[in-house]
Short mmCIF file of C-alpha atoms in Angstrom, two decimals:
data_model
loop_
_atom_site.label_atom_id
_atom_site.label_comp_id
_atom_site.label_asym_id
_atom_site.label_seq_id
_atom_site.Cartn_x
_atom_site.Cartn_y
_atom_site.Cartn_z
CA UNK A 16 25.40 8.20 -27.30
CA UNK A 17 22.46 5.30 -27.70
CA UNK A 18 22.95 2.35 -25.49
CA UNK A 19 22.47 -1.18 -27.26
CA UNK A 20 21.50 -4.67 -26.18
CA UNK A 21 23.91 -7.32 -27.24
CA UNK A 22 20.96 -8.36 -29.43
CA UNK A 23 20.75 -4.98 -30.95
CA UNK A 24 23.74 -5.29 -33.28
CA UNK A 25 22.41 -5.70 -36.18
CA UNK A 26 20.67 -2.12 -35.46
CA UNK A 27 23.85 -0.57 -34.22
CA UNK A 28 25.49 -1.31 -37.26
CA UNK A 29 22.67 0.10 -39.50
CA UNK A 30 22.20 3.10 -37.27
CA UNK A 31 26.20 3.91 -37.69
CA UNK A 32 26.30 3.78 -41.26
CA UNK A 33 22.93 5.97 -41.34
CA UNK A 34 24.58 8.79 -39.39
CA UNK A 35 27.67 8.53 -41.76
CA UNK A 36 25.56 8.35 -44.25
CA UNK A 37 24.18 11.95 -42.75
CA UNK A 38 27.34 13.59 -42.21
CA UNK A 39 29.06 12.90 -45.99
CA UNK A 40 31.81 15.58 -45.04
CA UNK A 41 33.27 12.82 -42.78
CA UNK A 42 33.59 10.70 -45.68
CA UNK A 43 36.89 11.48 -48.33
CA UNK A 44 35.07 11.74 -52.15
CA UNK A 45 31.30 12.24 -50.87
CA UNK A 46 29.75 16.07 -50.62
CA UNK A 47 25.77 15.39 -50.60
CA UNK A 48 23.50 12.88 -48.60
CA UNK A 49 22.77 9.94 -50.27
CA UNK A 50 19.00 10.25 -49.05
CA UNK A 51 17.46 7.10 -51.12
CA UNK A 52 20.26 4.91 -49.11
CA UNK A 53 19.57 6.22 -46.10
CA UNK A 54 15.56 5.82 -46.67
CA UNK A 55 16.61 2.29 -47.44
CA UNK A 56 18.79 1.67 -44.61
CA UNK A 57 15.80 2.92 -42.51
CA UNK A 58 13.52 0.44 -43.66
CA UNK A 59 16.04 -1.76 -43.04
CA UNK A 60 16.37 -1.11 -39.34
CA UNK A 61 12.41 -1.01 -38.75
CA UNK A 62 12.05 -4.11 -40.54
CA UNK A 63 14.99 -5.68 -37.99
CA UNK A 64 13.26 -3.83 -34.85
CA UNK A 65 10.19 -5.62 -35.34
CA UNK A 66 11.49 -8.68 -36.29
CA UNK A 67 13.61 -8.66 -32.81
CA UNK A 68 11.24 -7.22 -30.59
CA UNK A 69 7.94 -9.48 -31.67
CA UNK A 70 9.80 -12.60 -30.98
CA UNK A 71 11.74 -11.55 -27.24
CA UNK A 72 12.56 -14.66 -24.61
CA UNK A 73 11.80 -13.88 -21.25
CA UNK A 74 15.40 -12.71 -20.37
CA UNK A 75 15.51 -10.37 -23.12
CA UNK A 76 12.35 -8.70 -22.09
CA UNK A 77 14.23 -8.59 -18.71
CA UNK A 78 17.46 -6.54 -20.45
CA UNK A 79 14.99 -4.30 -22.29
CA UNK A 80 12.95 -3.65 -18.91
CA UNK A 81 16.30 -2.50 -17.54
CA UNK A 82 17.40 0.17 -20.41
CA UNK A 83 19.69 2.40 -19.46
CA UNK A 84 18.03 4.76 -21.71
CA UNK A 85 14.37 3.25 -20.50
CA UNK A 86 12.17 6.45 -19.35
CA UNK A 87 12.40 7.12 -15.58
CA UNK A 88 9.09 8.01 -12.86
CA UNK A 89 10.55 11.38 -13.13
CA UNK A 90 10.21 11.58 -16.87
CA UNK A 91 6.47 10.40 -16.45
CA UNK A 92 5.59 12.63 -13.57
CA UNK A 93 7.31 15.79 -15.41
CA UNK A 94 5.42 15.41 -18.31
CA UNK A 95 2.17 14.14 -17.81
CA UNK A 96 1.03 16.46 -14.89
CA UNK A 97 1.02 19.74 -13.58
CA UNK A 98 2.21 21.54 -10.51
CA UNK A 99 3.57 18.83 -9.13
CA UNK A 100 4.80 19.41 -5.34
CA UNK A 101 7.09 17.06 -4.12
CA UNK A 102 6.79 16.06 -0.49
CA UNK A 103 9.38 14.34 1.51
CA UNK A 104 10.43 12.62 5.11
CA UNK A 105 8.60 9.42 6.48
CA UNK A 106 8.04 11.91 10.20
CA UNK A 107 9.98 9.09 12.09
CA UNK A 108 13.69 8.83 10.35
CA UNK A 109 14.38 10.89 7.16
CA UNK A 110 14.08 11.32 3.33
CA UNK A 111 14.13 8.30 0.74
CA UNK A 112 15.09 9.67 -2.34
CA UNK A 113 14.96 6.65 -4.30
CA UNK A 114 10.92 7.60 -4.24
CA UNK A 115 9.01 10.66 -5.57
CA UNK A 116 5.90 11.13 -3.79
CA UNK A 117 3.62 14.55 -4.43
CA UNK A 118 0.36 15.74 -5.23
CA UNK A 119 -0.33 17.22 -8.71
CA UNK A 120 -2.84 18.05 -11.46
CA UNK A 121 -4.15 15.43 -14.27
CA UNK A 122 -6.79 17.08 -16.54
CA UNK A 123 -7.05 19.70 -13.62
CA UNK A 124 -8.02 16.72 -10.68
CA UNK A 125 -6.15 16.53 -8.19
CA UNK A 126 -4.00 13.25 -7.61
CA UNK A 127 -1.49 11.66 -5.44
CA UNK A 128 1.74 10.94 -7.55
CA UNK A 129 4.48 8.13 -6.41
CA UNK A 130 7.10 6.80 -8.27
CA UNK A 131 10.29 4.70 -7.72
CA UNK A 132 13.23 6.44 -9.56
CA UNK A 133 16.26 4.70 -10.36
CA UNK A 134 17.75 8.20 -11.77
CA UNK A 135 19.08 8.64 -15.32
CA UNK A 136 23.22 9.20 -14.63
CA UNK A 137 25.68 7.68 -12.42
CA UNK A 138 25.50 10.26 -10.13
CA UNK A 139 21.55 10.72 -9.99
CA UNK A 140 21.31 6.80 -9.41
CA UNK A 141 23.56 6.89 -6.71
CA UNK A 142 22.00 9.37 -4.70
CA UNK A 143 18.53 7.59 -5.48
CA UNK A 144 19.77 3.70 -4.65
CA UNK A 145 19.12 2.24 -7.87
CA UNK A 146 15.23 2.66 -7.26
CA UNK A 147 15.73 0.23 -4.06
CA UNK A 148 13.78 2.11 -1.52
CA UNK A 149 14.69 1.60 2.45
CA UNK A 150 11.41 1.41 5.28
CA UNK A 151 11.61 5.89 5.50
CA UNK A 152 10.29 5.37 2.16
CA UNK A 153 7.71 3.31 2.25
CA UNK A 154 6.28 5.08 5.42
CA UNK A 155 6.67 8.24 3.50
CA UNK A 156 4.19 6.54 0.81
CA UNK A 157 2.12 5.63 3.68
CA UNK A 158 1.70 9.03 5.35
CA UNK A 159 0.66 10.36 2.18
CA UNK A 160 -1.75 7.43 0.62
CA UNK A 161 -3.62 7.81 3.78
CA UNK A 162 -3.60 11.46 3.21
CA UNK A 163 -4.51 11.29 -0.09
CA UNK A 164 -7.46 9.00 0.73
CA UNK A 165 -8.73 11.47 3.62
CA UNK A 166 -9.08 13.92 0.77
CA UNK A 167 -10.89 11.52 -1.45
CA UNK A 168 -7.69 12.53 -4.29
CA UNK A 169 -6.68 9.06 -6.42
CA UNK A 170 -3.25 7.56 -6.44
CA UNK A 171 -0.85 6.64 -9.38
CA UNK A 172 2.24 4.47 -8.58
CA UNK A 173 4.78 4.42 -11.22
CA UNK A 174 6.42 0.87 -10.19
CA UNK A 175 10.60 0.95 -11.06
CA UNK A 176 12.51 -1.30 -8.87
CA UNK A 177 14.84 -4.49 -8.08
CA UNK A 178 13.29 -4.70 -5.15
CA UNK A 179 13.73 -2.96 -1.63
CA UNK A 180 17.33 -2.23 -0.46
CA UNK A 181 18.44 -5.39 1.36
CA UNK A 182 21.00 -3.20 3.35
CA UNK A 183 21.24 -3.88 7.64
CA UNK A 184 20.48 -0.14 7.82
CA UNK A 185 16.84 -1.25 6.02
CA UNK A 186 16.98 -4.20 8.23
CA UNK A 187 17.76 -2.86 11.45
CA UNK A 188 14.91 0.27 10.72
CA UNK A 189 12.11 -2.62 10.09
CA UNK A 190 11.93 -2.97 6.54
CA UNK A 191 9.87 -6.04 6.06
CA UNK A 192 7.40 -4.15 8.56
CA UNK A 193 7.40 -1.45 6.42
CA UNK A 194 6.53 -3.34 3.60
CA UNK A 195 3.81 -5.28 5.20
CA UNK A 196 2.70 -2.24 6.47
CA UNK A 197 2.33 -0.33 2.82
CA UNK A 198 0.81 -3.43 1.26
CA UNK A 199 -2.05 -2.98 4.21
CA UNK A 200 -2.78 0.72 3.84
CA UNK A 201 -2.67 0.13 0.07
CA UNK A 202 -5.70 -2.54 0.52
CA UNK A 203 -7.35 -0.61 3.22
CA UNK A 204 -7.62 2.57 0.57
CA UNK A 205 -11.64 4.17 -0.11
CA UNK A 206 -9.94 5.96 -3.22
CA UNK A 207 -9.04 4.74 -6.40
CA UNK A 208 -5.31 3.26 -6.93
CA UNK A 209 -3.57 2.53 -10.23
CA UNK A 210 -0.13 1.44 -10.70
CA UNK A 211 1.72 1.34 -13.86
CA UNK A 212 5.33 -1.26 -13.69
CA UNK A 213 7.43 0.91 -16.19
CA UNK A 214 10.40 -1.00 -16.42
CA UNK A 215 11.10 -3.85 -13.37
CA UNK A 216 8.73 -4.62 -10.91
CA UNK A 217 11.24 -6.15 -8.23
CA UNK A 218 10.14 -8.89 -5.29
CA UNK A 219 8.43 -6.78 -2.36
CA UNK A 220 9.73 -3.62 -3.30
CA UNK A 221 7.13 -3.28 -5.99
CA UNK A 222 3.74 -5.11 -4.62
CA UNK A 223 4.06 -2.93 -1.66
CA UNK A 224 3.32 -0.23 -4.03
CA UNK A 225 1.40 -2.00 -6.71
CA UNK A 226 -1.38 -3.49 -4.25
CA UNK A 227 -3.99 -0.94 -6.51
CA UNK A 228 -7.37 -1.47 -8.39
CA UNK A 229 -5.74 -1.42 -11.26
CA UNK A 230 -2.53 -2.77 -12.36
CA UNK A 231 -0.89 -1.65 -15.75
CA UNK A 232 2.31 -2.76 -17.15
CA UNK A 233 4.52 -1.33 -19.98
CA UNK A 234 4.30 -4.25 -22.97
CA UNK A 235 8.71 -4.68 -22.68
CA UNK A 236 8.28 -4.68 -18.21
CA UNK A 237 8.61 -7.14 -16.11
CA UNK A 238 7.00 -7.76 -12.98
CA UNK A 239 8.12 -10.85 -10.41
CA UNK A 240 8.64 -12.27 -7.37
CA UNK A 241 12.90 -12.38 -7.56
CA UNK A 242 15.59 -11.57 -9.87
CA UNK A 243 15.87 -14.11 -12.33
CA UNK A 244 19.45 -14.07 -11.46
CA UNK A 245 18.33 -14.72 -7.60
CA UNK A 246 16.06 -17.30 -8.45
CA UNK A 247 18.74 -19.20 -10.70
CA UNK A 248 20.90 -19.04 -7.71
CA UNK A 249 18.67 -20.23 -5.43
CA UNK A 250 17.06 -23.23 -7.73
CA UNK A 251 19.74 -24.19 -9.70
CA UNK A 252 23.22 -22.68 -7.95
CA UNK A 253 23.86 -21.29 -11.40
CA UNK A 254 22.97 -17.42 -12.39
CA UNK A 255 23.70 -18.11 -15.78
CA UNK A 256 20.54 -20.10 -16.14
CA UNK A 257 18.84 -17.23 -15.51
CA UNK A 258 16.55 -17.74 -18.82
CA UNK A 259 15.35 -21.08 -17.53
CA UNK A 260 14.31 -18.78 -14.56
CA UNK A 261 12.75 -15.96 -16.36
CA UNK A 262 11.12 -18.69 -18.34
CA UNK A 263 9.34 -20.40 -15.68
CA UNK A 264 8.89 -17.34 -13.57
CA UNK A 265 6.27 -16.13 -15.71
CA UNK A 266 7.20 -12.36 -15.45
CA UNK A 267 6.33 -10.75 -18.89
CA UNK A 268 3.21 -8.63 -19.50
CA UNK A 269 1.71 -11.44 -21.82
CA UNK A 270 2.29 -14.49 -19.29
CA UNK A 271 0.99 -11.84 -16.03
CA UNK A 272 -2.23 -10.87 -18.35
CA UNK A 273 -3.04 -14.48 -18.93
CA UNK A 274 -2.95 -15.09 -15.13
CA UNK A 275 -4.94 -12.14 -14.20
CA UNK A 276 -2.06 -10.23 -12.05
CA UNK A 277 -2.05 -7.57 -13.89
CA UNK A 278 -5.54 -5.83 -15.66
CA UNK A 279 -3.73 -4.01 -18.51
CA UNK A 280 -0.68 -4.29 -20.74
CA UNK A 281 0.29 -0.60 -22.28
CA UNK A 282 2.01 -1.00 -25.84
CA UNK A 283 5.77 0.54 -26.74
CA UNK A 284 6.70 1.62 -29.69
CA UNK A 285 8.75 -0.93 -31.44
CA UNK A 286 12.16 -1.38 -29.88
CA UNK A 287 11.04 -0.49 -26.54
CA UNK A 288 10.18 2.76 -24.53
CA UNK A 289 13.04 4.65 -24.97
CA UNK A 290 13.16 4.79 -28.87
CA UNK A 291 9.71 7.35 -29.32
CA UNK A 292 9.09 8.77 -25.73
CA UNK A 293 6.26 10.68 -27.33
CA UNK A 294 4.63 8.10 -28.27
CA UNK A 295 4.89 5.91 -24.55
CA UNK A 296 3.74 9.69 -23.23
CA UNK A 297 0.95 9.39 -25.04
CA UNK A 298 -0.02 5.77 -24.34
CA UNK A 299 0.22 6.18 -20.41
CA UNK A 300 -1.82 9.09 -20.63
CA UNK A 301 -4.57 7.16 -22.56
CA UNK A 302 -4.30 4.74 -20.15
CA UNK A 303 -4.24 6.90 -16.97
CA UNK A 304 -7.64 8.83 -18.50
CA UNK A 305 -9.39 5.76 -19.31
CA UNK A 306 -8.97 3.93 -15.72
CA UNK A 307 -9.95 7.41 -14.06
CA UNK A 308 -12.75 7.80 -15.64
CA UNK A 309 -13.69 4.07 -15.00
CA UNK A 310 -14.12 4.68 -11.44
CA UNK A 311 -15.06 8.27 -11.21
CA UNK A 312 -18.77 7.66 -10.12
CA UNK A 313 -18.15 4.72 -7.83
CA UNK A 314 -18.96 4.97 -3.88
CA UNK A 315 -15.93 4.57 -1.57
CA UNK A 316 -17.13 1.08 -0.46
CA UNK A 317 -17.43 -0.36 -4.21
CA UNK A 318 -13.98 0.85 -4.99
CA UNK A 319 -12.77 -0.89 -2.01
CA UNK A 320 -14.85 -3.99 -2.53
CA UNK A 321 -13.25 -3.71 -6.28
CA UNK A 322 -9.71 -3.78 -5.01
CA UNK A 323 -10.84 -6.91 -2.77
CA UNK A 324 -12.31 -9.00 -5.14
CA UNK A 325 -9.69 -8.10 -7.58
CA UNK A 326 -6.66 -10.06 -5.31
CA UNK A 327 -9.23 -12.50 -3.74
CA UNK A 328 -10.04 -13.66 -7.73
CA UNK A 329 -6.24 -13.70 -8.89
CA UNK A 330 -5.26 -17.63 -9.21
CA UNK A 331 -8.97 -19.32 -7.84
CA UNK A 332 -10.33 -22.04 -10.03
CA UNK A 333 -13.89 -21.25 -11.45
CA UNK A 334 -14.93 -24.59 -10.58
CA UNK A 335 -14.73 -24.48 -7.15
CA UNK A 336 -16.25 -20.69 -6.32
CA UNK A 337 -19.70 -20.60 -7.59
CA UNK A 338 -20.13 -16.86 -7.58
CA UNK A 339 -16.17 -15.13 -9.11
CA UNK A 340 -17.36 -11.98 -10.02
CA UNK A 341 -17.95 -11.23 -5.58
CA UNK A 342 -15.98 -12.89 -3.28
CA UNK A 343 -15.79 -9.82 -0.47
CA UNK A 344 -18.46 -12.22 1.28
CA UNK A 345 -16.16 -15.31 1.24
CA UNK A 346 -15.58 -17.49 4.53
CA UNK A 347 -13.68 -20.45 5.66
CA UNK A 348 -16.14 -23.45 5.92
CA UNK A 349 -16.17 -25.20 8.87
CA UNK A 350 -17.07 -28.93 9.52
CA UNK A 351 -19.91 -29.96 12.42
CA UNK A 352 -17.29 -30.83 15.38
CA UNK A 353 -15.34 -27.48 15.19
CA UNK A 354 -19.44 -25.92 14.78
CA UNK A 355 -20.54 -27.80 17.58
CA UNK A 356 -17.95 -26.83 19.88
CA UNK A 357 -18.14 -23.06 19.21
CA UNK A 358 -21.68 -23.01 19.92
CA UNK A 359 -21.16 -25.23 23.17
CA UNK A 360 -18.83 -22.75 24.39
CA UNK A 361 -20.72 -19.37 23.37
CA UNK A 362 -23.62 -20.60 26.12
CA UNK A 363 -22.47 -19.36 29.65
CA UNK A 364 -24.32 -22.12 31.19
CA UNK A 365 -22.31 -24.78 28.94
CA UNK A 366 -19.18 -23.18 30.22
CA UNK A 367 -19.51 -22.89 33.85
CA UNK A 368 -20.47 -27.12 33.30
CA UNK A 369 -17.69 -27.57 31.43
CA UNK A 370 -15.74 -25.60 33.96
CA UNK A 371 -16.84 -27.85 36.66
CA UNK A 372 -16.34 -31.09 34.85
CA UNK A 373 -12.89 -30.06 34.46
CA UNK A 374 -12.29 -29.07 38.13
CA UNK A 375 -13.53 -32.45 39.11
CA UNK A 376 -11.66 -34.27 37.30
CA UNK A 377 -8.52 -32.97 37.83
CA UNK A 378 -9.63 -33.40 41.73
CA UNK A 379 -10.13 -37.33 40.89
CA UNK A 380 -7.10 -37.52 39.34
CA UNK A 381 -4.59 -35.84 41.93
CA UNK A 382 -6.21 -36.24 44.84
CA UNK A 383 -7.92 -39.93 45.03
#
């Protein structure tokens, strides 16, 4: 049974009457397919899709991001590599299952797979948290990036979550260390790192993953800081403004690819992911082959350096850096008193007569 937006009616309707229109034994009087009607009716409904789905508001593109029918990490890591070996426990608590984490084959190079899986039935979301990973995850994620880069094998993030689980288990195990702590290893990295946001790219729970040389995002995804739920709570008291808050939070592919956040927006077919997973397979695999490639014959240190400049560059005005395109170098300037006194103080002799100075007055002061 398809799952529908509540914008999607006009295509539910169509699609009903097409698969009556398939079945004519259902129907009293009717014993052949109509097919002309039902080529028609077709039309009809890609006509509508595109109509709908060029002209999306920020909170739709939120609703389509969380599909129920939206392919899942595991659909991407099942079908786009080979002998993949999943590998599980953090060393220090237990197993996250809300995260897939393994090493596998792409084009017959070795790679180090994560992805966030939010699980595709009641039951399989469940036992994987809604995608909300806890801190056993992330320092899974951690245990194997720095693996991974010992081995000199690239990493691809597939980036599905609301964010981390806000639970007082989490809390209590050190999950905003654990975050903190994946975002660091994920700069520190000598190997390449791509991340693709396939459907929500939740608050802390996804940069810790997404932190990468290269960030891709499915065209209907959404990538933010908050819920736009949480942040129409927060600014307004109100959830139901929550598309004044996906408006201004700028969390659409488009609106992240015209501030430089992200490097790379993936196209869906039309009416999102879910409605030709062929076709998405097809598009993530160009994209995965195409970013591999890009950094196959650079050095360790330029990849980092890459991954550096990339975050140092995301929001700086041109006007006021005169070189963009390398800011690895970059340094706080400092004005001529704070100068002065750091070179006063790196002379020994200027210290022990500072020392002194200070001794003696503190004698003139409590003593005379």
């Amino acid at each position: 049974m398809k799952n529908y937006l509540n914008f999607e009616t006009d295509i539910k309707n169509l699609e009903s009457e097409i698969e009556k229109l398939k079945d004519p034994y259902n129907q009293d009087g009717l014993s052949e397919v109509d097919t002309k009607k039902i080529s028609e009716s077709q039309q009809e409904i890609d006509g509508k899709l595109k109509e709908i789905y060029s002209n999306l508001d920020p909170w739709q593109t939120t609703l389509v991001a969380r599909h129920e029918d939206r392919p899942k990490a595991k659909f991407f890591i099942d079908n786009l590599f080979d002998d993949f070996i999943p590998l599980s426990g953090d060393r220090f608590y237990g197993e996250d299952k809300s995260v897939l984490a393994g090493f596998a084959k792409f084009n017959e190079k070795s790679v180090l797979i994560i992805g966030q899986e939010k699980g595709d039935s009641l039951e399989t979301r469940i036992e994987r948290n809604f995608g909300m990973m806890r801190p056993e995850g992330y320092r899974k994620t951690i245990r194997l990036m720095k693996l991974a880069d010992k081995f000199n094998i690239p990493i691809i993030s597939f980036i599905d979550t609301p964010g981390a689980y806000p639970g007082v288990g989490a809390e209590e195990r050190g999950q905003a260390e654990a975050i903190a702590k994946s975002i660091e290893c994920c700069m520190l990295l000598s190997v390449p790192t791509f991340a693709i946001i396939i459907g929500e790219g939740g608050s802390g729970g996804a940069i810790a993953l997404a932190s990468a040389n290269k960030v891709m995002m499915l065209e209907n995804a959404i990538y933010s800081v908050i819920s736009p739920e949480g942040c129409a709570s927060i600014l307004w008291r109100d959830p139901k403004k929550m598309l004044d808050a996906a408006k201004a939070m700028k969390l659409s592919s488009k609106d992240l690819l015209n501030l430089k956040v992200i490097d790379e927006i993936i196209s869906e077919p039309v009416g999102g992911a879910h409605r030709d997973r062929d076709l998405i397979l097809e598009n993530v695999r160009k994209s995965i082959e195409t970013n591999l490639n890009e950094f196959f014959n650079m050095s360790r240190d330029e990849i980092f350096i890459h991954r550096k400049n990339k975050f140092l560059s995301i929001g700086r005005n041109k006007g006021f850096v005169s070189q963009l395109e390398d800011l690895s170098t970059l340094s706080m300037k400092k004005n001529k008193i704070n100068t002065f006194i750091e070179n006063f103080f790196k002379s020994r002799v200027n210290l022990i007569v500072s020392t002194a100075v200070i001794i003696l007055l503190s004698y003139l002061i409590f003593f005379l």
